[in-house]
CSV table of C-alpha atoms in Angstrom, one decimal:
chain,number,residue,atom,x,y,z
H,1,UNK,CA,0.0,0.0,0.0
H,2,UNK,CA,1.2,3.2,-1.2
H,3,UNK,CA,-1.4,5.6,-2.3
H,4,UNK,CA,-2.4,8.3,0.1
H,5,UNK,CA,-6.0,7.4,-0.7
H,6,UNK,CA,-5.5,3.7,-0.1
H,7,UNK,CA,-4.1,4.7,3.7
H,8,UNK,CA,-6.7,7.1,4.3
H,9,UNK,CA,-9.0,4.3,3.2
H,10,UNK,CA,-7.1,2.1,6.3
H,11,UNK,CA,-7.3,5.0,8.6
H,12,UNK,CA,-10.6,5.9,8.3
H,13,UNK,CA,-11.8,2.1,8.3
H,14,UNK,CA,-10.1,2.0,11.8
H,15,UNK,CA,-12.4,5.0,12.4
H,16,UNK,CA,-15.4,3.2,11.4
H,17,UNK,CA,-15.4,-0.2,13.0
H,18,UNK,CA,-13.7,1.2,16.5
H,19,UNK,CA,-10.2,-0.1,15.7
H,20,UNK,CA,-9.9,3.4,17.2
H,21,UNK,CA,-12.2,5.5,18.9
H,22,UNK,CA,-12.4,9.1,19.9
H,23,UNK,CA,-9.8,10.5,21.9
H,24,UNK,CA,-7.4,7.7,21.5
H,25,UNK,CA,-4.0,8.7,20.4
H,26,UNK,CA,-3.1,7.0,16.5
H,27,UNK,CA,0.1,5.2,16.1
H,28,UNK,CA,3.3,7.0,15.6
H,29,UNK,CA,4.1,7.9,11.8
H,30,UNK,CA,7.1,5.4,12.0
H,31,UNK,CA,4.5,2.7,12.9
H,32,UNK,CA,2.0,3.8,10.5
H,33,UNK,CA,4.9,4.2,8.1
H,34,UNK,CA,5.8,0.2,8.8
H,35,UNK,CA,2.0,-1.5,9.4
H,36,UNK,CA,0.7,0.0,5.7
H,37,UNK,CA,3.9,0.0,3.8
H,38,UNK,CA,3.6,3.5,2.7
H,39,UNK,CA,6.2,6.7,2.7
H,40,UNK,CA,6.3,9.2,5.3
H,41,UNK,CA,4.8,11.7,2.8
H,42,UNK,CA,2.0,9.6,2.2
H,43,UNK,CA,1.4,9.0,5.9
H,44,UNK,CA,1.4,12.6,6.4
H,45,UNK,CA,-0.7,13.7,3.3
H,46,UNK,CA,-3.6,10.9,4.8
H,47,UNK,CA,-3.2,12.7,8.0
H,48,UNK,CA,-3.5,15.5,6.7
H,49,UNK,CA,-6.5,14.9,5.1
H,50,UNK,CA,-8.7,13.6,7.9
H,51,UNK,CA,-7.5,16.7,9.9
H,52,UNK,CA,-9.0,18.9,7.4
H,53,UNK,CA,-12.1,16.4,7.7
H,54,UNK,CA,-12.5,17.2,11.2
H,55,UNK,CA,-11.7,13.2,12.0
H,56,UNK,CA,-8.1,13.9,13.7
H,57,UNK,CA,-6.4,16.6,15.2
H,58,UNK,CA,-2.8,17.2,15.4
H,59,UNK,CA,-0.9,18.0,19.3
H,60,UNK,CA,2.2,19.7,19.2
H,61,UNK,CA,4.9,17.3,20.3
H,62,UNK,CA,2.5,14.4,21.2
H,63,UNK,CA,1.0,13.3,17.9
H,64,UNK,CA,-2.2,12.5,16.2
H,65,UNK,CA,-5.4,11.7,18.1
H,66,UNK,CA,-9.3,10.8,17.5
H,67,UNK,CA,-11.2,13.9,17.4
H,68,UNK,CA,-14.5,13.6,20.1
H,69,UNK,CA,-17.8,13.1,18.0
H,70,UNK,CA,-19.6,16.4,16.9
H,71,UNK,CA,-22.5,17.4,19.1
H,72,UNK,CA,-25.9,17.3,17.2
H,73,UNK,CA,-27.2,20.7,16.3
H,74,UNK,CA,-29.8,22.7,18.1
H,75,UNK,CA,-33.5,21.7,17.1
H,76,UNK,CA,-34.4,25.3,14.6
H,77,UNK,CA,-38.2,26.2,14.3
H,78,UNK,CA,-39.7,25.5,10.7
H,79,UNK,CA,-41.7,28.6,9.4
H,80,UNK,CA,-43.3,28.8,6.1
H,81,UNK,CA,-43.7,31.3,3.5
H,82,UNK,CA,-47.1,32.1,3.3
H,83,UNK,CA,-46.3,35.1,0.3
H,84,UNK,CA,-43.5,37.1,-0.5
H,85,UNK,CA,-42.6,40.1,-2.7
H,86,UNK,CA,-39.9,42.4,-4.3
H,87,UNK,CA,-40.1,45.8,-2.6
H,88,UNK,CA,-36.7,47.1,-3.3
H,89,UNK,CA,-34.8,46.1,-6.9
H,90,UNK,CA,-31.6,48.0,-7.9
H,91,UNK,CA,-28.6,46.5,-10.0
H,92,UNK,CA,-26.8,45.8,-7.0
H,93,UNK,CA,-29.6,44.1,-4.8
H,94,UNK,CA,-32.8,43.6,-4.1
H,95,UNK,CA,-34.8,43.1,-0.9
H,96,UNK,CA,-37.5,41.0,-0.5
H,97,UNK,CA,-40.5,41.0,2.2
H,98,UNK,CA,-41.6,37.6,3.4
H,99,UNK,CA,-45.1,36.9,5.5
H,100,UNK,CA,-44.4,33.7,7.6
H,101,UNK,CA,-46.4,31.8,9.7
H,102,UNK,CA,-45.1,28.4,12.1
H,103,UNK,CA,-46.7,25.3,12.9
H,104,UNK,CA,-47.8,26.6,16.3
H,105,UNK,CA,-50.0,29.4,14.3
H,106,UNK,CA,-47.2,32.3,14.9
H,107,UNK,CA,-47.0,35.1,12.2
H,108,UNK,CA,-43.7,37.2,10.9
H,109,UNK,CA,-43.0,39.0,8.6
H,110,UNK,CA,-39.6,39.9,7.3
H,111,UNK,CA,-37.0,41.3,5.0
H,112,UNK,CA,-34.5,39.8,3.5
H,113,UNK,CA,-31.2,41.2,1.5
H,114,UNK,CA,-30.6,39.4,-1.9
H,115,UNK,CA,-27.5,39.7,-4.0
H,116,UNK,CA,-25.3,37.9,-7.2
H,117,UNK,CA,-22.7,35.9,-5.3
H,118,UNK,CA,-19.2,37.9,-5.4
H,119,UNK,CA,-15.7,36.9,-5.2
H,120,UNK,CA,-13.0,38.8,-3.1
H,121,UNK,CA,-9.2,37.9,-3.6
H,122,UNK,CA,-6.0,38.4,-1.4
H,123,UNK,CA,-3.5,38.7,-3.4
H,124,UNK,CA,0.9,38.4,-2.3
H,125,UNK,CA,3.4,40.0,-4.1
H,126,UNK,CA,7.0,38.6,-3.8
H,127,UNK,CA,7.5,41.1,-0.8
H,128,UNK,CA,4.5,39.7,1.0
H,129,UNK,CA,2.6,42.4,0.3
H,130,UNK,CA,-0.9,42.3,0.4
H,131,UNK,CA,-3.1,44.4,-3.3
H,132,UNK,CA,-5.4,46.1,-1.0
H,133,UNK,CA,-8.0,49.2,-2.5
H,134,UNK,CA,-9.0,52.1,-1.0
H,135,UNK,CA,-12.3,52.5,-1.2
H,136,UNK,CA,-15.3,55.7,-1.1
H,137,UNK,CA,-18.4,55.1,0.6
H,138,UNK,CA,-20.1,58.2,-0.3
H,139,UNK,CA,-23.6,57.3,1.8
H,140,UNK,CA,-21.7,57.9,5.3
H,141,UNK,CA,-19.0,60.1,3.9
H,142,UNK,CA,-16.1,57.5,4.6
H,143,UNK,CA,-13.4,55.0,3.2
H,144,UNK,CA,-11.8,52.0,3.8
H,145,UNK,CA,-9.0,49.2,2.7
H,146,UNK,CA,-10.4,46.2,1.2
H,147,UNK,CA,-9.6,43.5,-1.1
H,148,UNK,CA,-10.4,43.9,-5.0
H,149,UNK,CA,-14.2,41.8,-5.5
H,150,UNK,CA,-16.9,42.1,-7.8
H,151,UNK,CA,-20.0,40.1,-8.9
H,152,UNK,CA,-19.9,36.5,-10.5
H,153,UNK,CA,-21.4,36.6,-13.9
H,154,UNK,CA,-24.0,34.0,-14.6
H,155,UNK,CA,-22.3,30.4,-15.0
H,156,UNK,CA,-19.0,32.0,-14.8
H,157,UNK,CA,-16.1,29.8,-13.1
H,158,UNK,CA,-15.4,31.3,-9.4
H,159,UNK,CA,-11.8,31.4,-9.8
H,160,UNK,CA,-12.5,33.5,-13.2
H,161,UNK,CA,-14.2,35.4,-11.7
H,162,UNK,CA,-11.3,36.1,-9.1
H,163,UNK,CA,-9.0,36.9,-11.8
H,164,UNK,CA,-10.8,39.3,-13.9
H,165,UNK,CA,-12.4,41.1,-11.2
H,166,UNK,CA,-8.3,41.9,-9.7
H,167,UNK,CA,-7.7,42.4,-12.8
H,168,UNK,CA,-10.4,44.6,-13.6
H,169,UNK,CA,-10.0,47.2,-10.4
H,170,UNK,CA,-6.4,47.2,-10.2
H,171,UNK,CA,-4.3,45.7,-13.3
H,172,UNK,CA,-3.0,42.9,-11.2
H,173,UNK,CA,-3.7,38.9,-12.6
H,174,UNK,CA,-3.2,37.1,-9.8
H,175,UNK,CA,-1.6,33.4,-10.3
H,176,UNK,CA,-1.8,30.5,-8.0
H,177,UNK,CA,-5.3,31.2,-6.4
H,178,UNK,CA,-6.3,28.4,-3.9
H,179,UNK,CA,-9.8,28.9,-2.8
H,180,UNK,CA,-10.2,29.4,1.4
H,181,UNK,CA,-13.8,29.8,2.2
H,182,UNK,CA,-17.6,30.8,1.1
H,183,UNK,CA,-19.4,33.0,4.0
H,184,UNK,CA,-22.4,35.1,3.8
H,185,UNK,CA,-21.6,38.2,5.4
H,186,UNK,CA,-25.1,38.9,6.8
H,187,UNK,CA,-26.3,35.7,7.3
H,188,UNK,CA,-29.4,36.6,9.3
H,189,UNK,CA,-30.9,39.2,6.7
H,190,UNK,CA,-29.1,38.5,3.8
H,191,UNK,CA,-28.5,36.1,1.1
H,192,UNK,CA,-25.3,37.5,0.0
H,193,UNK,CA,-22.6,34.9,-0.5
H,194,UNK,CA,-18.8,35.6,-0.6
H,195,UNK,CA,-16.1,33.6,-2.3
H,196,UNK,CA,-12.4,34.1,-1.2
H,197,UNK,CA,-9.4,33.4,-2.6
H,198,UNK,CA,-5.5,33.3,-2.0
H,199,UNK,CA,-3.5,33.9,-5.3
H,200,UNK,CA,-0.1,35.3,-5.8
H,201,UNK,CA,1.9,37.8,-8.1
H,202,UNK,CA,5.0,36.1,-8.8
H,203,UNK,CA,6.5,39.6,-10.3
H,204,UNK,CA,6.9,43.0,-9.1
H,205,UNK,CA,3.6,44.0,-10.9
H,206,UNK,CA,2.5,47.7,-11.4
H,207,UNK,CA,-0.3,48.7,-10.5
H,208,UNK,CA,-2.4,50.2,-13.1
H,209,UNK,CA,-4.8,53.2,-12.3
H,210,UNK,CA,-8.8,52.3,-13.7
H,211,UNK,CA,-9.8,55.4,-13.9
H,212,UNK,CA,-12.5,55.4,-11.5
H,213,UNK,CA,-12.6,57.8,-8.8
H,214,UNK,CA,-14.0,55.7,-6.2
H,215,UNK,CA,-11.2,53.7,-5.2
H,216,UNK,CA,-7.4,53.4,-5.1
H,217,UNK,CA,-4.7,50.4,-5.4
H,218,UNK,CA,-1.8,49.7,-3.4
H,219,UNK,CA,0.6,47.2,-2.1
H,220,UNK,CA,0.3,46.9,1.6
H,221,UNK,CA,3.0,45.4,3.9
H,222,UNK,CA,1.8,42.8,5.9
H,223,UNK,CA,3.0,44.5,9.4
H,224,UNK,CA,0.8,47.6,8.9
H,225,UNK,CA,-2.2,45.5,8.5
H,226,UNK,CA,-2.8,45.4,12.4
H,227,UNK,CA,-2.7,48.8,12.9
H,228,UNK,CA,-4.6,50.1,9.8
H,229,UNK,CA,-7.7,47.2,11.5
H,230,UNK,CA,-6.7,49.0,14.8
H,231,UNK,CA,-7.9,52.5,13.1
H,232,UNK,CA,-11.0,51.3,12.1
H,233,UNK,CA,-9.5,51.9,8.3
H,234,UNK,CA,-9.9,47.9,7.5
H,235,UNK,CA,-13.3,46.2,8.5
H,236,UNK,CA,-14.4,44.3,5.5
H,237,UNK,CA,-15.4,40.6,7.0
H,238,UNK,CA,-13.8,39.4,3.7
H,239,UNK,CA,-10.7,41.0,3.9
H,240,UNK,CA,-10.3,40.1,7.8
H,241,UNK,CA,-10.8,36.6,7.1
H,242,UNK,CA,-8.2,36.9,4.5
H,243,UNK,CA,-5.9,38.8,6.9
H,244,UNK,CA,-6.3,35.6,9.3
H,245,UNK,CA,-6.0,33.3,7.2
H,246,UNK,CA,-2.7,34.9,5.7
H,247,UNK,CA,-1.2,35.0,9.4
H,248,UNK,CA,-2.5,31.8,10.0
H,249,UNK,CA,-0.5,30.0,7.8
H,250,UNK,CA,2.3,31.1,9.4
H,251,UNK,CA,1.2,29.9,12.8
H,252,UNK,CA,1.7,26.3,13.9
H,253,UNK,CA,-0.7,26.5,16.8
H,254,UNK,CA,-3.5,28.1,14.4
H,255,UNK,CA,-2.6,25.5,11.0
H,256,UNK,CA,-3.0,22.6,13.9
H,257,UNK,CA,-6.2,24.1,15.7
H,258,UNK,CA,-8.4,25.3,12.5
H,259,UNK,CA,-9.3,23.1,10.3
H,260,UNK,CA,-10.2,25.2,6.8
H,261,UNK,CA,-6.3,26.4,7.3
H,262,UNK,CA,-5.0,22.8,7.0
H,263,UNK,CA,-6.2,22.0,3.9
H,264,UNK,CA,-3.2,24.9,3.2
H,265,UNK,CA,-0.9,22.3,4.2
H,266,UNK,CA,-2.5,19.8,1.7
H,267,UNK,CA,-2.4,22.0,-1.5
């Protein structure tokens, strides 16, 4: 046995059938390493792979163990749409009232926030700095730092998406992009899902000027990231995550506690 699927088919078969059971520590890599036959990169790419499954978890210094069984999720209380309009359309979103009722006769009504999926991408230059863009917001007469983003067209690939849209606001094609997470930023009201990527510039790229007033590009250094968030002058939820997930990699107590960052380690 050699494959990395082929031992994470014998680990997770000593999952299933209680060959191991939560909580108990897995055999060292060198015994792994001897009982399946396999390299140590294999091992570790198997491992690596039911960490990012949520099946193991990695302890500094002591080795692999069974991760505890998740808990069941809270019960949620169905409702029903009884009827629902468009009361607000624009090119950017719409908003849509909903009339509910439950099976215990409650009513509600309420609103929620609709808009095209969009894609935001953190992109590295050789320096390890980060393309960030300065942008307007008229409505309350302030401005921020955030990534570059835009809308997904209809049927268009996500990571296209990424590129032309960096591309589009700053002049930048990033290279490399390894997709980190999808969140919706208002999940309570909204129905407004975010894509984010991870790409790099592998060459001192310029950045060229679009033309439009409403924002500005620039290569930020990663040390004055904490102190622009510090300001108040980066609060984007995308760009934060991205920010974390940037430092995160760098952090072997982080890489070995979340599991969306180890799947870093597997690309």
């Amino acid at each position: 046995m050699s494959a990395a699927a082929d031992v994470e088919a014998m680990l997770r078969g000593w999952l299933s059938d209680g060959t191991l059971v939560p909580g108990q520590q897995l055999p060292s890599e060198r015994s792994l390493i001897g009982q399946l036959g396999a390299s140590r990169n294999t091992v570790r790419l198997a491992l690596t792979r039911l960490i990012a499954d949520g099946e193991v978890r990695s302890e500094h210094g002591r080795g692999y163990f069974v991760c505890e069984p998740r808990r069941a999720d809270p019960p949620v209380q169905r409702w029903k749409v009884k009827c629902s309009e468009i009361v607000l359309e624009s090119s950017l979103f719409d908003v849509e009232q909903r009339q509910l009722s439950s099976s215990a006769g409650q009513q509600r009504q309420t609103y929620v926030l609709r808009s095209p999926a969009s894609v935001l991408t953190a992109v590295l230059d050789t320096d390890d700095r980060l393309l960030m863009v300065w942008r307007r917001h008229e409505a309350t007469g302030t401005g921020s730092w955030d990534l570059p983003c835009g809308a997904v067209e209809d049927a268009e690939d996500l990571a296209a998406a990424a590129v032309r849209t960096t591309k589009a606001m700053t002049g930048v094609s990033p290279t490399r992009l390894q997709h980190v997470i999808g969140f919706q930023p208002f999940i309570e009201v909204g129905d407004a899902r975010q894509e984010l990527f991870v790409g790099r510039a592998d060459v001192a790229t310029p950045i060229r000027s679009s033309g439009r007033s409403e924002y500005v590009a620039e290569w930020i250094g990663l040390s004055e990231l904490p102190t622009l968030i510090a300001d108040g002058k980066l609060v984007g939820a995308g760009a934060l995550i991205a920010i974390l997930t940037i430092f995160a990699r760098e952090s072997p107590e982080v890489l070995r506690s979340l599991k969306w960052v180890n799947l870093f380690r597997a690309a």
